[in-house]
mmCIF file of C-alpha atoms and ligand atoms in Angstrom:
data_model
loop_
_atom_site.group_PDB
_atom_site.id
_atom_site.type_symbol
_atom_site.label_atom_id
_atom_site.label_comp_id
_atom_site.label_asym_id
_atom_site.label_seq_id
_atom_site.Cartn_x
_atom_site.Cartn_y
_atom_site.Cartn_z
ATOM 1 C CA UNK A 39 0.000 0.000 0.000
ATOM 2 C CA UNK A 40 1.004 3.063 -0.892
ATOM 3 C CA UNK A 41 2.418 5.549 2.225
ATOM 4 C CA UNK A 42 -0.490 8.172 1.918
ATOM 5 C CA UNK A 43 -3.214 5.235 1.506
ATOM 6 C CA UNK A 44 -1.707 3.833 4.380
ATOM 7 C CA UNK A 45 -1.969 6.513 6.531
ATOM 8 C CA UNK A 46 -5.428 7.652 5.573
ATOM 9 C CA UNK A 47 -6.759 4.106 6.825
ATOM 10 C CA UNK A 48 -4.755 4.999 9.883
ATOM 11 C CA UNK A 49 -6.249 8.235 10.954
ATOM 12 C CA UNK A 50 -9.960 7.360 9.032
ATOM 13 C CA UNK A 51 -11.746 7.018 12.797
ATOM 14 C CA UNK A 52 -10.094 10.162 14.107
ATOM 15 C CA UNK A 53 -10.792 11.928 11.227
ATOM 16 C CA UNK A 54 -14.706 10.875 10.768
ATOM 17 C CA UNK A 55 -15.227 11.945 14.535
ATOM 18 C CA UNK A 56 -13.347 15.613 13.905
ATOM 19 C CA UNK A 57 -14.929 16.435 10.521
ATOM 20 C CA UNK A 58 -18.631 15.429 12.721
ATOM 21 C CA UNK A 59 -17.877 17.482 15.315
ATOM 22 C CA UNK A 60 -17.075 20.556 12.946
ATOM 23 C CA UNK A 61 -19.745 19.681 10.713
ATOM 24 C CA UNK A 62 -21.801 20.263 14.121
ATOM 25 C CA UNK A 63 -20.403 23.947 14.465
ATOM 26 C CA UNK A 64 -22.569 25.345 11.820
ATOM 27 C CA UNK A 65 -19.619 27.474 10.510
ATOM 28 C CA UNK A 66 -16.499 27.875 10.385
ATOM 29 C CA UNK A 67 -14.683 27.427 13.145
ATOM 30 C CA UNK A 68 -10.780 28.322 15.042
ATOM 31 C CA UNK A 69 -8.983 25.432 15.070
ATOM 32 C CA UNK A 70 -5.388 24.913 17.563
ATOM 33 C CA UNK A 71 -3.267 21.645 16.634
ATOM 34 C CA UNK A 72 -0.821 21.081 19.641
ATOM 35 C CA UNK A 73 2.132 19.689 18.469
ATOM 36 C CA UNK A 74 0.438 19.442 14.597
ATOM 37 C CA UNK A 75 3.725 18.919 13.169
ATOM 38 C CA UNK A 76 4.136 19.194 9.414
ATOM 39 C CA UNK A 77 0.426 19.619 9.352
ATOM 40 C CA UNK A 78 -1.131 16.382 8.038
ATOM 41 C CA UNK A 79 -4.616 17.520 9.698
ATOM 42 C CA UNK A 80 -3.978 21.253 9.289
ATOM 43 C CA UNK A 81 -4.051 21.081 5.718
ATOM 44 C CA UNK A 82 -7.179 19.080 6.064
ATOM 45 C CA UNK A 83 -8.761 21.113 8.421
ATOM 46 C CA UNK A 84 -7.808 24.556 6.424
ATOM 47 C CA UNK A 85 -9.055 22.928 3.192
ATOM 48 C CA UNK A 86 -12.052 22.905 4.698
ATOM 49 C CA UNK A 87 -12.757 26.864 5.747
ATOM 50 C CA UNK A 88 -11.018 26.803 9.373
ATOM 51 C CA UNK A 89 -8.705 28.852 10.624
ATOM 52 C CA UNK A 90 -6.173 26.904 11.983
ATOM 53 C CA UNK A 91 -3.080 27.539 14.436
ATOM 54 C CA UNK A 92 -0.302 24.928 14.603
ATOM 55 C CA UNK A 93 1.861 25.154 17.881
ATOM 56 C CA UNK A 94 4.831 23.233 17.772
ATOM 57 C CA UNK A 95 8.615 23.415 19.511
ATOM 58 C CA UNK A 96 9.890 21.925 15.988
ATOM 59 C CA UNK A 97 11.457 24.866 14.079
ATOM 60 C CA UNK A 98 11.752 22.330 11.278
ATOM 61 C CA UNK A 99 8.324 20.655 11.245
ATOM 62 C CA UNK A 100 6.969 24.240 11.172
ATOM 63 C CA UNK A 101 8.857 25.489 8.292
ATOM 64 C CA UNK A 102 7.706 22.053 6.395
ATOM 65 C CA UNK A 103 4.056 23.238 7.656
ATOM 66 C CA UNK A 104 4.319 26.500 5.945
ATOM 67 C CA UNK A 105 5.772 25.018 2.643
ATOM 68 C CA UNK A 106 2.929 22.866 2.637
ATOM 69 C CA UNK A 107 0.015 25.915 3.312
ATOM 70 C CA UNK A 108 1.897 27.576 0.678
ATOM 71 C CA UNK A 109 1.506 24.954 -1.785
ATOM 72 C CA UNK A 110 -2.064 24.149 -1.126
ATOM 73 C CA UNK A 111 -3.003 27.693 -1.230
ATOM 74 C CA UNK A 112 -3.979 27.494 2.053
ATOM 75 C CA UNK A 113 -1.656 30.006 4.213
ATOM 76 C CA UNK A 114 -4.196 32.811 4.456
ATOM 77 C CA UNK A 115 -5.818 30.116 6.655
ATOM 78 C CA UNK A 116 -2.802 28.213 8.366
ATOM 79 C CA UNK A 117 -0.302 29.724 10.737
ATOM 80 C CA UNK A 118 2.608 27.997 12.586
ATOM 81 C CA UNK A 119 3.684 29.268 16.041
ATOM 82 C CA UNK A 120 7.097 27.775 17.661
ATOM 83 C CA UNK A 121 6.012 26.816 21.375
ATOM 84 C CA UNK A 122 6.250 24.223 23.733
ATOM 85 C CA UNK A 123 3.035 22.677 25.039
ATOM 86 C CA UNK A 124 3.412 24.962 28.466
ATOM 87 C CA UNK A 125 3.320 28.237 26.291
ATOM 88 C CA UNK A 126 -0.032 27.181 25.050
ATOM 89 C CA UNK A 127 -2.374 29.039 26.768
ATOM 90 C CA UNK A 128 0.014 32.438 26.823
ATOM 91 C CA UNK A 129 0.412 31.754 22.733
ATOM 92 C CA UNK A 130 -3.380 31.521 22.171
ATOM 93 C CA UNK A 131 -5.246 32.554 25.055
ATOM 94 C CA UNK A 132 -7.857 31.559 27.400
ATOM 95 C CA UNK A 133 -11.225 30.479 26.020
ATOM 96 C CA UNK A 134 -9.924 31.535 22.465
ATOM 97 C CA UNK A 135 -10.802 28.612 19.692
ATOM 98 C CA UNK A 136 -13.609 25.784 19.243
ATOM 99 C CA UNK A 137 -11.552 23.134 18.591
ATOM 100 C CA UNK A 138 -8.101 21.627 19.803
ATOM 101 C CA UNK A 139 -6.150 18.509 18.391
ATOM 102 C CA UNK A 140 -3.901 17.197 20.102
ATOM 103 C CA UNK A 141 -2.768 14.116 19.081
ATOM 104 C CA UNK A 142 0.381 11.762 19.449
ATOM 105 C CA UNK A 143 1.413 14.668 22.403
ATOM 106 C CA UNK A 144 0.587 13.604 25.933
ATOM 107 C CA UNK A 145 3.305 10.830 24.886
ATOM 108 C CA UNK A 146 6.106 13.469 25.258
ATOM 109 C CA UNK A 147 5.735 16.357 26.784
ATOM 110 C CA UNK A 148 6.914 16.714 30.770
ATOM 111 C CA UNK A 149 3.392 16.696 32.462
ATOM 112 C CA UNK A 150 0.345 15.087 30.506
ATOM 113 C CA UNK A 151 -1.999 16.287 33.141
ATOM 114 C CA UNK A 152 -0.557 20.156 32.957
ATOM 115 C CA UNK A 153 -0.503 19.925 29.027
ATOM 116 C CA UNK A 154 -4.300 18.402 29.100
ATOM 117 C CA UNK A 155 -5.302 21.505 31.035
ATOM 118 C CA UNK A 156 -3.933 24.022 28.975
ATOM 119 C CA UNK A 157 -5.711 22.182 26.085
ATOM 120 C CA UNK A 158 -9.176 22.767 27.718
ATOM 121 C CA UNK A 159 -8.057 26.220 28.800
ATOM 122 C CA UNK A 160 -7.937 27.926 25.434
ATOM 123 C CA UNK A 161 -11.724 26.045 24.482
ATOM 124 C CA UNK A 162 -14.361 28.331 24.573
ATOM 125 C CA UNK A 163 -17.076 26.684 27.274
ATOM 126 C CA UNK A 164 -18.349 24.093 24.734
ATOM 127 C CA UNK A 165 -15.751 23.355 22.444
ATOM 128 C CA UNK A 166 -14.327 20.453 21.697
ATOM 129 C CA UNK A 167 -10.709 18.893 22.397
ATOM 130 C CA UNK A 168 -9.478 15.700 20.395
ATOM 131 C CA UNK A 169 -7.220 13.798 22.022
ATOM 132 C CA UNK A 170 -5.372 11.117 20.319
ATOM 133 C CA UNK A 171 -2.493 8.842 22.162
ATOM 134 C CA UNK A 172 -0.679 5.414 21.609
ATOM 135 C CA UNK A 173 -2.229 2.608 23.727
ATOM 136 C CA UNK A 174 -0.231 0.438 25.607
ATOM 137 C CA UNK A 175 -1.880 -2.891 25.381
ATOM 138 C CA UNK A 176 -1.267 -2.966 21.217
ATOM 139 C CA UNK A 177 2.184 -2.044 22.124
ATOM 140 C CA UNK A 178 2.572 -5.020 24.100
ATOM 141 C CA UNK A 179 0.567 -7.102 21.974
ATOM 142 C CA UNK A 180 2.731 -6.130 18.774
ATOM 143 C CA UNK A 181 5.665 -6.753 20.043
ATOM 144 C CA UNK A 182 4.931 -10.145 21.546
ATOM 145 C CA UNK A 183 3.731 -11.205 18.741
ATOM 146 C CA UNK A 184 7.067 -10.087 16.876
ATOM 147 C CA UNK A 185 8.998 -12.156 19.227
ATOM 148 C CA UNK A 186 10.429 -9.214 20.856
ATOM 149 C CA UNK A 187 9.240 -10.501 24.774
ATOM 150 C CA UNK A 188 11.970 -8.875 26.746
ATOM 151 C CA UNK A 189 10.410 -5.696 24.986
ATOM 152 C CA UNK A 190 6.775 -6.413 25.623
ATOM 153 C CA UNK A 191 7.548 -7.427 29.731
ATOM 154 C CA UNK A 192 9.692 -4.328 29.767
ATOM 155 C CA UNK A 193 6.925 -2.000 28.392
ATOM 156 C CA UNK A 194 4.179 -4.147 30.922
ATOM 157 C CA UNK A 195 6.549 -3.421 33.876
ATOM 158 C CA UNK A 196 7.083 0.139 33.117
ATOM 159 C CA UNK A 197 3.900 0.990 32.588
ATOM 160 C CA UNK A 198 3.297 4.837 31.777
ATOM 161 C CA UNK A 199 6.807 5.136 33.382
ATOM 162 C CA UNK A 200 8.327 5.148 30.165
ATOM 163 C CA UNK A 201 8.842 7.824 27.731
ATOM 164 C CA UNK A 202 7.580 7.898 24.951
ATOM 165 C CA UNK A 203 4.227 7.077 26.984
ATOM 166 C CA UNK A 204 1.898 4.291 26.153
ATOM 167 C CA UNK A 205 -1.466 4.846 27.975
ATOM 168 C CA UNK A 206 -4.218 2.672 28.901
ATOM 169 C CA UNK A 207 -7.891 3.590 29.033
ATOM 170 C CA UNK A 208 -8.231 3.643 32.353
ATOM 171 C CA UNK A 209 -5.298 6.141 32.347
ATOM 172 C CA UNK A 210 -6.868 8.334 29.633
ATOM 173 C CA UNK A 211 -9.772 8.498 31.761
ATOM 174 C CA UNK A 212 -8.205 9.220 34.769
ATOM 175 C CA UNK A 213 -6.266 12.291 32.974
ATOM 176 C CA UNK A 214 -9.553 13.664 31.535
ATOM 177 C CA UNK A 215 -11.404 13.069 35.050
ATOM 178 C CA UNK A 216 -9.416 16.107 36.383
ATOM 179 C CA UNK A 217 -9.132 18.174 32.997
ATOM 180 C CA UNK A 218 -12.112 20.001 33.283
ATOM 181 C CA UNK A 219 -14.415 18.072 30.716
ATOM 182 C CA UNK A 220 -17.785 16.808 30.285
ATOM 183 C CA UNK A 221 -18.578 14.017 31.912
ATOM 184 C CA UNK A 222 -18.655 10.648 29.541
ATOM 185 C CA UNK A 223 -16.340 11.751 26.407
ATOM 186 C CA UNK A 224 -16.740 9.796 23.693
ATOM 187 C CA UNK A 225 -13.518 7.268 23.451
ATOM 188 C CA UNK A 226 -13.016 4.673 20.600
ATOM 189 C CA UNK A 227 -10.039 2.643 19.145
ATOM 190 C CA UNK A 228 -7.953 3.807 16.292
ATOM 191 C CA UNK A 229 -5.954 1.397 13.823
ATOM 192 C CA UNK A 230 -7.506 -1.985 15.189
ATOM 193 C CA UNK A 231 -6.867 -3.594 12.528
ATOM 194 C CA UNK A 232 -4.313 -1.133 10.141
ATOM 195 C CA UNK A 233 -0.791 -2.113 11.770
ATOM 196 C CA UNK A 234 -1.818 -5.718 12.181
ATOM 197 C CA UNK A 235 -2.596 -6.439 8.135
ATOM 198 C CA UNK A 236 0.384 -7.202 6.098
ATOM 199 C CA UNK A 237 0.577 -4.202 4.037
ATOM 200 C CA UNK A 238 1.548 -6.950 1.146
ATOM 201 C CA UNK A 239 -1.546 -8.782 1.625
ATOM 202 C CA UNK A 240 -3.344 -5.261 1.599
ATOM 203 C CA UNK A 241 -1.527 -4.340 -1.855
ATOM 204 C CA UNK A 242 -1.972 -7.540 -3.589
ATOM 205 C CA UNK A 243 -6.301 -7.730 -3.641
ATOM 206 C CA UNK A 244 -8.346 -5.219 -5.488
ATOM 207 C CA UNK A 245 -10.192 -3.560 -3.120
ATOM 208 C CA UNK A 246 -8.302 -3.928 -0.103
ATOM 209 C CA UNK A 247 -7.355 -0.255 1.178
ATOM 210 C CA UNK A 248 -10.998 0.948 0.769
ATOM 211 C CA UNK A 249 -11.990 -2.313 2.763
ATOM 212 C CA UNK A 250 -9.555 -1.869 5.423
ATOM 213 C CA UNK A 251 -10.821 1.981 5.696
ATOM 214 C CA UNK A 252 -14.678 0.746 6.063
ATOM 215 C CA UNK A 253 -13.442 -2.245 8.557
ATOM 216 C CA UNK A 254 -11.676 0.774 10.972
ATOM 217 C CA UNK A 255 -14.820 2.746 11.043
ATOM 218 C CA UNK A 256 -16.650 -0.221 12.045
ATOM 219 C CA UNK A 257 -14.159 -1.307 14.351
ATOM 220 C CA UNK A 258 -13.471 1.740 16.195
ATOM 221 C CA UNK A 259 -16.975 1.650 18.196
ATOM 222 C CA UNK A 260 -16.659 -1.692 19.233
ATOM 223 C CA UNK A 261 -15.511 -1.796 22.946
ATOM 224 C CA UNK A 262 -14.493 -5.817 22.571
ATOM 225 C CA UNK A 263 -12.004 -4.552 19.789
ATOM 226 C CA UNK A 264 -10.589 -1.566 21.292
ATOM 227 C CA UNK A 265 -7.797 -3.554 23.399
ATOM 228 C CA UNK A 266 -5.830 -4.253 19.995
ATOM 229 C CA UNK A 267 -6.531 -0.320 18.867
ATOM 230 C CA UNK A 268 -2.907 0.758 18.461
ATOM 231 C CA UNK A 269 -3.825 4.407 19.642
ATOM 232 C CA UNK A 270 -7.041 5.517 21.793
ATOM 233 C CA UNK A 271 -9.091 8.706 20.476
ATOM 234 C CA UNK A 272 -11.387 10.990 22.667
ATOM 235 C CA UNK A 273 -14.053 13.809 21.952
ATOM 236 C CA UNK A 274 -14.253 16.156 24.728
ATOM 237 C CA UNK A 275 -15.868 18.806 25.222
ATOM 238 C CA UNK A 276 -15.157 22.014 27.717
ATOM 239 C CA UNK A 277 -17.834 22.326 30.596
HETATM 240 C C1 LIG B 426 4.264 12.081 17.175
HETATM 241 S S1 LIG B 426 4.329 13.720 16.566
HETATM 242 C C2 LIG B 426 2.601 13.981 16.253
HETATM 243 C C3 LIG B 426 2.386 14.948 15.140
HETATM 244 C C4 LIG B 426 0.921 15.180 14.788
HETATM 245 N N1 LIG B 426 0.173 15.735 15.912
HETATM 246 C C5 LIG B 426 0.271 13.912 14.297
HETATM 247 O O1 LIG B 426 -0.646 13.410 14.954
HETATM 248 O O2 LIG B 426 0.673 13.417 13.240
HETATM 249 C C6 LIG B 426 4.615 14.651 18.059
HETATM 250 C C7 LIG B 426 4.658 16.150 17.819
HETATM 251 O O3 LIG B 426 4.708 16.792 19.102
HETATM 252 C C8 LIG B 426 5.656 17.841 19.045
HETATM 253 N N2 LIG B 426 6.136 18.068 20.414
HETATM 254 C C9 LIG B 426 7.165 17.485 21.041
HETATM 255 N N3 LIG B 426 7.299 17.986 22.290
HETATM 256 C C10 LIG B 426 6.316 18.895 22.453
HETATM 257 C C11 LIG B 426 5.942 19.771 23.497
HETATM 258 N N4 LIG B 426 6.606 19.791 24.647
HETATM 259 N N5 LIG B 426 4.898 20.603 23.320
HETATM 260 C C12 LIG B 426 4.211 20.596 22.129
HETATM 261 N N6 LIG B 426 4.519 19.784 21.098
HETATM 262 C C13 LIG B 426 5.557 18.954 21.250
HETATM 263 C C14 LIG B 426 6.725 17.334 18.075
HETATM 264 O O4 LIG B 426 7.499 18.389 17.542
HETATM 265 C C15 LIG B 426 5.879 16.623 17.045
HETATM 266 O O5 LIG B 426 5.477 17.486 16.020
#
């Protein structure tokens, strides 16, 4: 498969629930991506209307970001802003945007529970944060199943010890529990069954990718599935 194929079966879930949730704002709407990176769901998310602000230590991944806005057309809409996740709330302000992304984060930064905060912080009351982080059961899972058991008892023993952090849901709930959320965000699994297919098998039948995509969707909601999800996604929204 293809690398963009790939990933678009591995961030379909995440993506349906984000577009719904903006499709629910009846507008357009002020988007932050905390660490966004190059801007994979930036461009998306300007492409559609939004006004979006990436925040991101990665001098690099920022220039990328605005080489990519440029291309698309899209830099009247897309802004990069060096910062570490602490700066957040100083960079954007309090109760500023709809929306926040922060995805494949809470795995690196110093404090997940600080950065969580300053994610809700800069939501209007109402708006939504999308939280996206790796899962520690796949991780142990995939690697057993590679052989690699020293890895999989070291990443069991360490728990969310180790950096980069692997959560679990009861973790992720835990974090949001004190973030100053709703009560009951919706959580589902993301890439259940993407890193586990061969990408040859994938490659080799007509028909594959698109079935793979529809089999994520399906998957994601499905609470019996979710311990293999290689990442967990939440919708939150600001009380
Ligand atoms: C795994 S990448 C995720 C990129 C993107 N959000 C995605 O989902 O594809 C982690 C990103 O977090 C950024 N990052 C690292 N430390 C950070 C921090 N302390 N505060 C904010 N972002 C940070 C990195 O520069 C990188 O762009």
């Amino acid at each position: 498969m293809v690398d963009h194929r790939r990933s678009a079966v591995r961030t379909a879930a995440v993506w349906a629930v984000v577009e719904a949730e903006l499709g629910q704002l009846g507008g357009l709407g002020r988007v932050v991506d905390l660490g966004g990176g190059t801007g994979g769901f930036a461009v998306r998310l300007a492409g559609l209307g939004h006004q979006v602000t990436v925040v991101d230590p990665s001098p690099d991944a920022l220039a990328a970001l605005d080489r990519r806005a440029a291309e698309s057309g899209l830099a009247g809409r897309m802004r990069g802003v060096q910062g570490d996740a602490s700066d957040l709330v100083r960079l954007v302000g309090e109760q500023a945007v709809d929306l926040v992304l922060c995805h494949g984060v809470l795995e690196v930064v110093d404090d997940p529970a600080d950065t969580l905060a300053a994610t809700v912080r800069v939501l209007q009351r109402g708006g939504a944060l999308s939280l996206l982080v790796a899962h520690r059961p796949a991780a142990v899972l995939a690697r057993a199943l590679a052989g690699r058991l020293d890895e999989a008892r070291t990443l069991l023993r360490e728990g969310a010890r180790a950096v980069p952090r692997r959560f679990t849901e009861p973790e992720v709930r835990a974090l949001l529990a004190g973030a100053g959320v709703a009560d009951s965000p919706y959580l589902h699994g993301v890439r259940v069954f993407a890193d586990l297919v061969p990408g040859v098998v994938v490659d080799s039948e007509p028909g594959a990718v698109e079935l793979l995509h529809e089999l994520e969707l399906l998957a994601s909601d499905r609470p019996e599935l979710r311990t293999m999800a290689s990442q967990l996604h939440v919708l939150a929204r600001r009380r």
